[in-house]
Short mmCIF file of C-alpha atoms in Angstrom, two decimals:
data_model
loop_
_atom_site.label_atom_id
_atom_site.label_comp_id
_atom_site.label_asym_id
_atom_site.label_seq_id
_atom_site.Cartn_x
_atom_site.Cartn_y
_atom_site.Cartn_z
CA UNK A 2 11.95 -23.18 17.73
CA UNK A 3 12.02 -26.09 15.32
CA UNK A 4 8.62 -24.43 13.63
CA UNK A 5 9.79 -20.80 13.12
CA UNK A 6 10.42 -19.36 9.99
CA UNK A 7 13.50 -18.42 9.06
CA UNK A 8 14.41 -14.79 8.31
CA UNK A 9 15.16 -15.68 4.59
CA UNK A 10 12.12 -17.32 4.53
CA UNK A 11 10.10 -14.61 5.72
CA UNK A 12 11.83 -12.27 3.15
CA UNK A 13 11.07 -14.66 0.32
CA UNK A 14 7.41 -15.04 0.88
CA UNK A 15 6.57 -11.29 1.85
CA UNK A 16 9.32 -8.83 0.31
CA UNK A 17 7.24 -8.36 -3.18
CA UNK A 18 3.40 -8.28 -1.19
CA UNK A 19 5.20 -5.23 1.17
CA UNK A 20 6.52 -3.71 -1.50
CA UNK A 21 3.46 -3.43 -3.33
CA UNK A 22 1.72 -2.59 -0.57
CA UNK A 23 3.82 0.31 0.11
CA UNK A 24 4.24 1.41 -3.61
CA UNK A 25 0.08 1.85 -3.31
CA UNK A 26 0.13 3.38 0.05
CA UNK A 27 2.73 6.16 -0.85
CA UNK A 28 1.24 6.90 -4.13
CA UNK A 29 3.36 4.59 -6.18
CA UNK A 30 6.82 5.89 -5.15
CA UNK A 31 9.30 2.98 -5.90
CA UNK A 32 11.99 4.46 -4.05
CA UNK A 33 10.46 5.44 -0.81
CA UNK A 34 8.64 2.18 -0.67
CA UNK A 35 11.92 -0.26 -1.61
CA UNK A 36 12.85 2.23 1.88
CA UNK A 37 10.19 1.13 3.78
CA UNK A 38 10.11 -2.90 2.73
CA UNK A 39 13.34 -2.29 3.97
CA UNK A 40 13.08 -0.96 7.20
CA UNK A 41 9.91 -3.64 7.64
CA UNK A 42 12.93 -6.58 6.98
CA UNK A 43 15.73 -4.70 9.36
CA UNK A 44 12.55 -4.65 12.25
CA UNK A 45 11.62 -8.66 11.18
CA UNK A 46 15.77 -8.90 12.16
CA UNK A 47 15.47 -7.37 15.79
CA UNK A 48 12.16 -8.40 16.20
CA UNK A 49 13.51 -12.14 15.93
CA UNK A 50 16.83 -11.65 17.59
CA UNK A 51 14.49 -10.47 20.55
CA UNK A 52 12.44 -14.09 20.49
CA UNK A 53 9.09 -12.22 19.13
CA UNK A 54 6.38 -14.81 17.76
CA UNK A 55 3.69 -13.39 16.47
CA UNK A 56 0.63 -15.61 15.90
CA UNK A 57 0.95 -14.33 12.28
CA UNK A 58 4.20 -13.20 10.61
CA UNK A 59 2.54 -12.00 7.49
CA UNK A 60 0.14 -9.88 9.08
CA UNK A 61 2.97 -8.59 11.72
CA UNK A 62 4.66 -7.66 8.62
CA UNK A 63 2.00 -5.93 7.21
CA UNK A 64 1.31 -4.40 10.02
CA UNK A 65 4.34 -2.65 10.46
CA UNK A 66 4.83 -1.77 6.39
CA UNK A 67 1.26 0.01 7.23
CA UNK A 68 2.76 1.80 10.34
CA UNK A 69 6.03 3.08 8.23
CA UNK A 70 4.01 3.91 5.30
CA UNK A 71 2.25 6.47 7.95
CA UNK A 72 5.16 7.73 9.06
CA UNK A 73 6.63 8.81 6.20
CA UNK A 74 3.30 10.56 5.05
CA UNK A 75 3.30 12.33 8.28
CA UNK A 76 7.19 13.39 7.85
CA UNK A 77 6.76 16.86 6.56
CA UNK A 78 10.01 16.45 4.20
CA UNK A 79 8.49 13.78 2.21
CA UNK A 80 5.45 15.29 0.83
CA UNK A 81 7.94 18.32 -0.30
CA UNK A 82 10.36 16.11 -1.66
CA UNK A 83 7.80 14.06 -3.38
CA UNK A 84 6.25 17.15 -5.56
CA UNK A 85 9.52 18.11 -6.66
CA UNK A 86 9.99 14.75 -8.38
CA UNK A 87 8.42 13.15 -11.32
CA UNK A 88 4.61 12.90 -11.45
CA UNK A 89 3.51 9.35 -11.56
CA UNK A 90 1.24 10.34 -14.77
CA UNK A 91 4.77 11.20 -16.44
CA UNK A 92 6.23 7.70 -15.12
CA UNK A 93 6.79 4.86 -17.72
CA UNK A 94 4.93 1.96 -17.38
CA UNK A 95 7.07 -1.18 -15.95
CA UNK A 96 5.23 -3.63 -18.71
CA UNK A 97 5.82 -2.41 -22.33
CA UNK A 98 2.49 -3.43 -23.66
CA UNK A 99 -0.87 -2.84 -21.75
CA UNK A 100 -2.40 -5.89 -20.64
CA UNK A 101 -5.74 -6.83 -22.35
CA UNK A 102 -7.83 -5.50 -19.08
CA UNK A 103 -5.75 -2.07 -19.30
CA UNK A 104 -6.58 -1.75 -22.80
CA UNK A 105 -9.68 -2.22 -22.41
CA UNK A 106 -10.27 0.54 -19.49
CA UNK A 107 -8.90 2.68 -21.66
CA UNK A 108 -5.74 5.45 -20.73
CA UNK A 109 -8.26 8.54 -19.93
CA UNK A 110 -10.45 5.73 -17.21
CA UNK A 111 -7.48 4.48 -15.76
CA UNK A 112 -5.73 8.31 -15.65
CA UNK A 113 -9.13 9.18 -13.63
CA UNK A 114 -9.22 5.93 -11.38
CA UNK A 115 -5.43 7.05 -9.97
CA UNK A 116 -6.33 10.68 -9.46
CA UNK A 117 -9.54 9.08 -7.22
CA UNK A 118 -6.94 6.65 -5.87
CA UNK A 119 -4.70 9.43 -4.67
CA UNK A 120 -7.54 11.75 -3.47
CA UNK A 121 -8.85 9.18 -0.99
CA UNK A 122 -8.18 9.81 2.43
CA UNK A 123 -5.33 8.05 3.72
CA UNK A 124 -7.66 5.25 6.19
CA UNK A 125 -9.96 4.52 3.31
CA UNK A 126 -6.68 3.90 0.72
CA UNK A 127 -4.99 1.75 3.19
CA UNK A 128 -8.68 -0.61 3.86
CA UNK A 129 -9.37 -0.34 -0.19
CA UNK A 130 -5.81 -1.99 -0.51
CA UNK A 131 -5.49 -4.52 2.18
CA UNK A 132 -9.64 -5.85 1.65
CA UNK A 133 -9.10 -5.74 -1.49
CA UNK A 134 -5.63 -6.03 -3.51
CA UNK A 135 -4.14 -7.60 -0.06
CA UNK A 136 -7.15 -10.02 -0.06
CA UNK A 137 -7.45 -9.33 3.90
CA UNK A 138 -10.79 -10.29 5.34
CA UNK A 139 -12.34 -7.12 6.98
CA UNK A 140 -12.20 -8.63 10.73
CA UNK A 141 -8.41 -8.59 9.99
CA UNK A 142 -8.39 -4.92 8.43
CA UNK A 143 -9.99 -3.89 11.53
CA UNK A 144 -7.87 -6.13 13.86
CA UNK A 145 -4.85 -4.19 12.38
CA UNK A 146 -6.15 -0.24 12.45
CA UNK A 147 -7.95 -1.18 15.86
CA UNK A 148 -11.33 -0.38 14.54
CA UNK A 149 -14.64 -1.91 14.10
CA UNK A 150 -15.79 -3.76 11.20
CA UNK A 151 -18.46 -1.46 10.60
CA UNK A 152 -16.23 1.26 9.94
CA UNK A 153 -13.95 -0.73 8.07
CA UNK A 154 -17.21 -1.61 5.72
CA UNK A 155 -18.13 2.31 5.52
CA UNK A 156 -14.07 3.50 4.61
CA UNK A 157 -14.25 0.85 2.35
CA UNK A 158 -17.56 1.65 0.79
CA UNK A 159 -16.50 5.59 0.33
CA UNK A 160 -13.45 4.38 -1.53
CA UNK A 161 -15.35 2.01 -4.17
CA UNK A 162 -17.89 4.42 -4.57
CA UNK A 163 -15.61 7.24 -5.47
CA UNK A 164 -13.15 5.16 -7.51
CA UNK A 165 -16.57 3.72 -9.46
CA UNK A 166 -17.82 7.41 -10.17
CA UNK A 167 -14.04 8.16 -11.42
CA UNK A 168 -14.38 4.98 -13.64
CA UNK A 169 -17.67 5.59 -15.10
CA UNK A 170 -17.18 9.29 -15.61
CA UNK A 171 -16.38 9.35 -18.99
CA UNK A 172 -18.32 6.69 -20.25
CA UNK A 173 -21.86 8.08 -20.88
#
């Protein structure tokens, strides 16, 4: 047991990749998603007590955040309780200032990326974000959702192509 990783450890090098993960997956909600990072770290706490080894605790990790993130979409509360709250478009911004990419997109681009974002089916949001703001090869994306990498490739190829026509929508 020398090589395991400590809890803290594991907590420190995932918390703020889950909980980005999770804000994409359920549509930027910072609250539910702080909720779910959470119950990925209370599972990471039985999980050890119970002598689990994974061959990868980052993609175990993942792998459940993905699996609660489901959950709660499938809850029928949450979507109800989700409406009645703030829109995300109405949200501030964490950063004060746009960053030079954001300014350059423009506010009406980047308004119509996230309305693409959030009108992609749930299986081609969750590959979009784990090929490609996770940085997961696509033999791992289908390793985790149990399908093959062909139709990891095709999800993932509907979800560029509708977030490019969102992007390029205005600018002819």
């Amino acid at each position: 047991m020398a090589g395991r990783p400590s809890y803290a450890d594991l907590f420190d090098a995932h918390a703020r990749r889950l909980h980005r993960l999770c804000r994409l997956l359920l549509s930027s909600d910072r609250q539910e998603a702080e909720e779910v990072v959470q119950e990925v770290f209370l599972k990471l706490h039985k999980a050890q007590n119970e002598g689990a080894e994974p061959l990868s605790w980052g993609a175990w990790l993942t792998r459940v955040a993905v699996n609660l993130c489901h959950d709660r979409r499938r809850a029928g509360w949450w979507p109800r309780w989700r409406y009645r709250t703030d829109r995300i478009d109405d949200m501030p911004l964490i950063a004060r200032e746009p960053n030079p990419e954001e300014a350059a997109v423009g506010e009406e681009t980047l308004r119509r990326i996230w309305t693409a974002f959030r009108r992609l089916s749930d299986r081609q949001r969750e590959v979009f974000v784990l090929r490609h703001l996770a940085g997961w090869r696509t033999e791992e994306v289908a390793t985790a959702h149990g399908l093959r990498a062909g139709s990891v490739k095709s999800h993932l190829f509907r979800a560029v192509r509708e977030l490019r026509a969102a992007a390029l929508r205005g600018a002819s």
